[in-house]
Amino acid sequence: MKFAITIEDTSERYDCAPDESLLAGMVRLGRRGIPAGCCGGGCGVCKVEITAGAFEARAMSRDHVSAAEQAEGRVLACRVYPRSDVTLRVLGKMQKTVCGKKVVEQAERRAPS
């Protein structure tokens, strides 16, 4: 069984097995969309916001994701495993590089002040 993962920022879609992280599934397929760093939950580069779907989150650095953020679906893609189809937005340090300046500016305009 695999779940469909959609990256809102780039409209990229890929399939991910429930036993692989959202980041590992993307990297395995040679796709781009979520920035990859240490892949162990410590660098914060792959920070995303899950906007739809169910997931399991494993331990990640509180330096990059607070408990409150995690409760709101902001997590590190390298430490998250899908439990249904998932839709996400990129939030990490590399957002402008991966998504492009125009997409980031649009997201900033949508964000509450």
Coordinates of N, CA, C and O in Angstrom, one line a residue:
M1 N 0.8 -1.2 0.0 CA 0.0 0.0 0.0 C 0.9 1.2 0.0 O 1.9 1.3 0.7
K2 N 0.5 2.2 -0.8 CA 1.3 3.5 -0.8 C 0.2 4.6 -0.8 O -0.9 4.5 -1.2
F3 N 0.7 5.8 -0.3 CA -0.2 6.9 -0.2 C 0.3 8.0 -1.1 O 1.5 8.1 -1.3
A4 N -0.6 8.8 -1.6 CA -0.2 9.9 -2.5 C 0.2 11.1 -1.7 O -0.6 11.5 -0.8
I5 N 1.3 11.7 -1.9 CA 1.8 12.9 -1.2 C 1.8 14.0 -2.2 O 2.4 13.9 -3.3
T6 N 1.3 15.1 -1.9 CA 1.2 16.3 -2.7 C 1.9 17.5 -2.0 O 1.6 17.8 -0.9
I7 N 2.8 18.1 -2.7 CA 3.5 19.3 -2.2 C 2.8 20.5 -2.9 O 2.9 20.7 -4.1
E8 N 2.0 21.2 -2.1 CA 1.2 22.4 -2.6 C 2.1 23.4 -3.3 O 1.6 23.9 -4.4
D9 N 3.3 23.7 -2.8 CA 4.1 24.8 -3.3 C 4.5 24.5 -4.8 O 4.6 25.5 -5.6
T10 N 4.7 23.3 -5.2 CA 5.2 23.0 -6.5 C 4.3 22.1 -7.3 O 4.6 21.8 -8.5
S11 N 3.2 21.7 -6.7 CA 2.2 20.7 -7.3 C 2.8 19.4 -7.6 O 2.3 18.6 -8.4
E12 N 4.0 19.1 -7.0 CA 4.6 17.8 -7.1 C 3.8 16.7 -6.4 O 3.3 17.0 -5.3
R13 N 3.7 15.6 -7.0 CA 3.0 14.4 -6.4 C 3.9 13.2 -6.5 O 4.6 13.0 -7.5
Y14 N 3.9 12.4 -5.4 CA 4.6 11.1 -5.5 C 4.0 10.2 -4.5 O 3.2 10.6 -3.7
D15 N 4.3 8.9 -4.6 CA 3.8 7.9 -3.7 C 4.8 7.6 -2.7 O 6.0 7.6 -2.9
C16 N 4.2 7.3 -1.5 CA 5.1 7.0 -0.3 C 4.5 5.9 0.5 O 3.3 5.9 0.8
A17 N 5.3 4.9 0.8 CA 4.9 3.8 1.6 C 4.8 4.2 3.1 O 5.4 5.1 3.5
P18 N 3.9 3.5 3.9 CA 3.7 3.9 5.3 C 5.0 3.6 6.1 O 5.1 4.2 7.2
D19 N 5.9 2.8 5.6 CA 7.1 2.6 6.4 C 8.3 3.4 6.0 O 9.5 3.2 6.4
E20 N 8.1 4.4 5.2 CA 9.2 5.4 4.8 C 8.7 6.8 5.1 O 7.5 7.1 5.0
S21 N 9.7 7.6 5.5 CA 9.3 9.0 5.8 C 8.9 9.7 4.5 O 9.2 9.3 3.4
L22 N 8.2 10.8 4.7 CA 7.8 11.7 3.5 C 9.0 12.1 2.7 O 9.0 12.1 1.5
L23 N 10.1 12.4 3.4 CA 11.3 12.9 2.7 C 12.0 11.7 2.0 O 12.4 11.8 0.8
A24 N 12.1 10.5 2.7 CA 12.7 9.4 2.0 C 11.9 8.9 0.8 O 12.6 8.6 -0.2
G25 N 10.6 9.0 0.8 CA 9.8 8.6 -0.3 C 10.1 9.5 -1.5 O 10.2 9.1 -2.7
M26 N 10.2 10.8 -1.3 CA 10.5 11.8 -2.3 C 11.9 11.6 -2.9 O 12.1 11.5 -4.1
V27 N 12.9 11.4 -2.0 CA 14.3 11.2 -2.4 C 14.4 9.9 -3.2 O 15.1 9.9 -4.3
R28 N 13.8 8.9 -2.8 CA 13.8 7.6 -3.5 C 13.4 7.7 -4.9 O 14.0 7.0 -5.8
L29 N 12.4 8.5 -5.2 CA 11.9 8.7 -6.5 C 12.7 9.7 -7.3 O 12.4 10.0 -8.5
G30 N 13.7 10.3 -6.7 CA 14.5 11.3 -7.4 C 13.7 12.6 -7.7 O 14.0 13.4 -8.6
R31 N 12.7 12.8 -6.8 CA 11.9 14.0 -7.0 C 12.5 15.2 -6.2 O 13.3 15.0 -5.3
R32 N 12.1 16.4 -6.5 CA 12.4 17.6 -5.7 C 11.2 18.2 -5.2 O 10.1 18.0 -5.8
G33 N 11.3 19.0 -4.2 CA 10.1 19.6 -3.6 C 10.2 19.9 -2.2 O 9.9 21.0 -1.7
I34 N 10.8 18.9 -1.4 CA 11.1 19.1 0.0 C 12.6 19.2 0.1 O 13.2 18.3 -0.3
P35 N 13.2 20.2 0.7 CA 14.6 20.2 0.8 C 15.1 19.1 1.7 O 14.5 18.8 2.7
A36 N 16.3 18.5 1.4 CA 16.8 17.5 2.2 C 18.1 17.9 2.9 O 18.9 18.6 2.3
G37 N 18.3 17.6 4.2 CA 19.5 18.0 4.9 C 20.0 16.7 5.5 O 20.4 15.8 4.9
C38 N 20.0 16.7 6.9 CA 20.7 15.6 7.6 C 19.8 14.3 7.5 O 20.4 13.2 7.7
C39 N 18.5 14.4 7.3 CA 17.6 13.3 7.2 C 17.4 12.5 8.5 O 17.0 11.4 8.6
G40 N 17.8 13.2 9.6 CA 17.7 12.6 10.9 C 16.9 13.4 12.0 O 16.9 13.1 13.1
G41 N 16.3 14.5 11.5 CA 15.5 15.3 12.5 C 16.2 16.3 13.2 O 15.7 17.0 14.1
G42 N 17.5 16.6 12.9 CA 18.3 17.5 13.6 C 18.6 18.9 13.0 O 18.9 19.8 13.7
C43 N 18.4 19.0 11.7 CA 18.8 20.2 11.0 C 17.7 21.2 10.7 O 17.9 22.4 10.6
G44 N 16.5 20.7 10.6 CA 15.3 21.6 10.4 C 15.1 22.0 8.9 O 14.1 22.7 8.6
V45 N 15.9 21.5 8.0 CA 15.8 22.0 6.6 C 14.5 21.5 6.0 O 13.9 22.2 5.2
C46 N 14.0 20.3 6.4 CA 12.9 19.7 5.7 C 11.5 20.0 6.4 O 10.6 19.3 6.3
K47 N 11.5 21.2 7.1 CA 10.3 21.5 7.8 C 9.1 21.8 6.9 O 9.2 22.5 5.9
V48 N 8.0 21.2 7.2 CA 6.8 21.3 6.3 C 5.6 21.5 7.2 O 5.6 21.2 8.5
E49 N 4.5 21.9 6.6 CA 3.2 21.9 7.3 C 2.3 21.0 6.6 O 2.0 21.1 5.4
I50 N 1.7 20.0 7.4 CA 0.8 19.1 6.8 C -0.6 19.8 6.8 O -1.1 20.2 7.8
T51 N -1.1 20.0 5.6 CA -2.4 20.7 5.5 C -3.6 19.7 5.3 O -4.7 20.2 5.5
A52 N -3.3 18.5 5.0 CA -4.4 17.5 4.9 C -3.8 16.1 5.1 O -2.6 15.9 4.6
G53 N -4.5 15.2 5.7 CA -4.1 13.8 5.8 C -3.6 13.4 7.2 O -3.4 14.3 8.1
A54 N -3.5 12.1 7.4 CA -3.0 11.6 8.7 C -1.6 11.1 8.5 O -1.1 10.6 7.5
F55 N -0.8 11.2 9.7 CA 0.6 10.9 9.7 C 1.0 10.5 11.1 O 0.3 10.8 12.1
E56 N 2.1 9.8 11.1 CA 2.8 9.5 12.4 C 4.1 10.3 12.5 O 4.9 10.2 11.5
A57 N 4.3 11.0 13.5 CA 5.6 11.8 13.7 C 6.4 11.1 14.7 O 6.0 10.8 15.8
R58 N 7.7 10.9 14.4 CA 8.7 10.4 15.3 C 9.5 11.5 15.9 O 9.3 12.7 15.5
A59 N 10.3 11.2 16.9 CA 11.1 12.2 17.6 C 11.8 13.1 16.6 O 12.5 12.7 15.7
M60 N 11.8 14.4 16.9 CA 12.5 15.4 16.1 C 13.0 16.5 17.0 O 12.5 16.7 18.1
S61 N 14.0 17.3 16.6 CA 14.6 18.3 17.4 C 13.6 19.4 17.8 O 13.0 20.0 16.9
R62 N 13.5 19.7 19.0 CA 12.7 20.8 19.5 C 13.3 22.1 19.2 O 12.7 23.2 19.3
D63 N 14.6 22.1 18.8 CA 15.2 23.4 18.3 C 14.5 23.9 17.0 O 14.6 25.0 16.7
H64 N 13.9 22.9 16.3 CA 13.3 23.3 15.0 C 11.8 23.2 14.9 O 11.2 23.8 14.1
V65 N 11.3 22.3 15.8 CA 9.8 22.1 15.9 C 9.4 22.0 17.3 O 9.7 21.1 18.0
S66 N 8.6 23.0 17.8 CA 8.1 23.0 19.1 C 6.9 22.1 19.2 O 6.4 21.7 18.2
A67 N 6.6 21.7 20.4 CA 5.4 20.8 20.6 C 4.2 21.5 20.1 O 3.3 20.8 19.5
A68 N 4.0 22.8 20.3 CA 2.9 23.5 19.7 C 2.8 23.5 18.2 O 1.8 23.2 17.6
E69 N 4.0 23.7 17.6 CA 4.0 23.6 16.1 C 3.7 22.2 15.6 O 2.9 22.0 14.7
Q70 N 4.2 21.2 16.3 CA 3.9 19.8 15.9 C 2.4 19.5 16.0 O 1.8 18.9 15.2
A71 N 1.8 20.0 17.1 CA 0.3 19.8 17.3 C -0.5 20.5 16.1 O -1.6 20.1 15.8
E72 N 0.1 21.5 15.5 CA -0.6 22.2 14.4 C -0.2 21.7 13.0 O -0.5 22.2 12.0
G73 N 0.6 20.5 13.0 CA 1.0 19.9 11.8 C 2.3 20.4 11.2 O 2.6 20.0 10.0
R74 N 3.0 21.2 11.9 CA 4.3 21.7 11.4 C 5.4 20.7 11.9 O 5.6 20.6 13.1
V75 N 6.0 20.0 11.0 CA 6.9 18.9 11.4 C 8.1 18.8 10.4 O 8.1 19.5 9.4
L76 N 9.0 17.9 10.7 CA 10.1 17.7 9.8 C 9.8 16.4 8.9 O 9.5 15.4 9.5
A77 N 9.8 16.6 7.6 CA 9.4 15.5 6.7 C 10.2 14.3 6.9 O 9.8 13.2 6.6
C78 N 11.5 14.4 7.4 CA 12.3 13.2 7.5 C 11.9 12.4 8.7 O 12.3 11.2 8.9
R79 N 11.0 12.9 9.6 CA 10.5 12.2 10.8 C 9.0 11.9 10.7 O 8.4 11.5 11.8
V80 N 8.4 12.0 9.6 CA 7.0 11.8 9.4 C 6.6 10.7 8.4 O 7.2 10.7 7.3
Y81 N 5.7 9.9 8.8 CA 5.3 8.7 8.0 C 3.8 8.8 7.7 O 3.0 9.0 8.6
P82 N 3.5 8.6 6.5 CA 2.0 8.8 6.1 C 1.2 7.7 6.6 O 1.6 6.5 6.6
R83 N 0.0 8.0 7.0 CA -1.1 7.0 7.4 C -2.3 7.2 6.5 O -3.3 6.5 6.6
S84 N -2.2 8.1 5.5 CA -3.3 8.3 4.5 C -2.6 9.2 3.4 O -1.4 9.5 3.5
D85 N -3.3 9.6 2.4 CA -2.8 10.6 1.5 C -2.5 11.9 2.2 O -3.3 12.2 3.2
V86 N -1.5 12.6 1.9 CA -1.0 13.7 2.6 C -0.8 14.9 1.7 O -0.3 14.7 0.6
T87 N -1.2 16.1 2.1 CA -0.9 17.3 1.4 C -0.1 18.2 2.3 O -0.4 18.3 3.5
L88 N 1.0 18.8 1.8 CA 1.9 19.6 2.7 C 2.4 20.9 2.0 O 2.3 21.0 0.7
R89 N 2.9 21.8 2.8 CA 3.5 23.0 2.3 C 4.9 23.0 2.9 O 5.1 22.7 4.0
V90 N 5.9 23.5 2.1 CA 7.3 23.6 2.6 C 7.4 24.9 3.5 O 7.0 25.9 3.1
L91 N 8.1 24.7 4.6 CA 8.3 25.8 5.5 C 9.8 26.1 5.9 O 10.1 27.1 6.4
G92 N 10.6 25.1 5.6 CA 12.0 25.1 6.1 C 12.9 26.2 5.6 O 12.4 27.1 4.8
K93 N 14.1 26.2 6.0 CA 15.1 27.2 5.7 C 15.3 27.3 4.2 O 15.8 28.4 3.7
M94 N 15.1 26.2 3.4 CA 15.4 26.2 2.0 C 14.1 26.5 1.1 O 14.1 26.3 -0.1
Q95 N 13.1 27.0 1.7 CA 11.8 27.2 1.0 C 12.0 28.0 -0.3 O 11.5 27.6 -1.3
K96 N 12.7 29.1 -0.2 CA 12.8 30.0 -1.4 C 13.6 29.3 -2.5 O 13.3 29.4 -3.7
T97 N 14.6 28.5 -2.1 CA 15.4 27.8 -3.1 C 14.6 26.7 -3.8 O 14.7 26.5 -5.0
V98 N 13.8 26.0 -3.0 CA 13.1 24.9 -3.6 C 11.8 25.3 -4.3 O 11.5 24.9 -5.4
C99 N 11.1 26.2 -3.7 CA 9.8 26.6 -4.2 C 9.8 27.8 -5.1 O 8.9 28.1 -5.9
G100 N 10.9 28.6 -5.1 CA 10.9 29.8 -5.9 C 10.4 31.0 -5.1 O 9.5 30.9 -4.3
K101 N 11.0 32.2 -5.4 CA 10.6 33.4 -4.8 C 9.2 33.8 -4.9 O 8.5 34.2 -3.9
K102 N 8.6 33.6 -6.1 CA 7.2 33.9 -6.3 C 6.2 33.1 -5.4 O 5.3 33.7 -4.8
V103 N 6.5 31.8 -5.3 CA 5.6 31.0 -4.4 C 5.7 31.4 -3.0 O 4.7 31.5 -2.2
V104 N 7.0 31.7 -2.5 CA 7.2 32.2 -1.1 C 6.5 33.5 -0.9 O 5.8 33.7 0.2
E105 N 6.5 34.4 -1.8 CA 5.9 35.7 -1.6 C 4.4 35.5 -1.5 O 3.7 36.2 -0.7
Q106 N 3.8 34.6 -2.3 CA 2.4 34.4 -2.3 C 2.0 33.8 -0.9 O 1.0 34.2 -0.3
A107 N 2.8 32.9 -0.4 CA 2.5 32.3 0.9 C 2.6 33.3 2.0 O 1.8 33.3 2.9
E108 N 3.6 34.2 1.9 CA 3.7 35.3 2.9 C 2.5 36.2 2.9 O 2.0 36.6 4.0
R109 N 1.9 36.4 1.8 CA 0.7 37.3 1.7 C -0.5 36.6 2.3 O -1.4 37.2 2.9
R110 N -0.5 35.2 2.2 CA -1.7 34.5 2.8 C -1.6 34.3 4.3 O -2.6 34.1 5.0
A111 N -0.3 34.4 4.8 CA -0.1 34.2 6.3 C -0.8 35.3 7.1 O -0.7 36.5 6.7
P112 N -1.4 34.9 8.2 CA -1.9 35.9 9.1 C -0.8 36.8 9.7 O 0.2 36.3 10.0
S113 N -1.1 38.1 10.0 CA -0.1 39.0 10.5 C 0.0 38.8 12.0 O -0.9 38.6 12.7

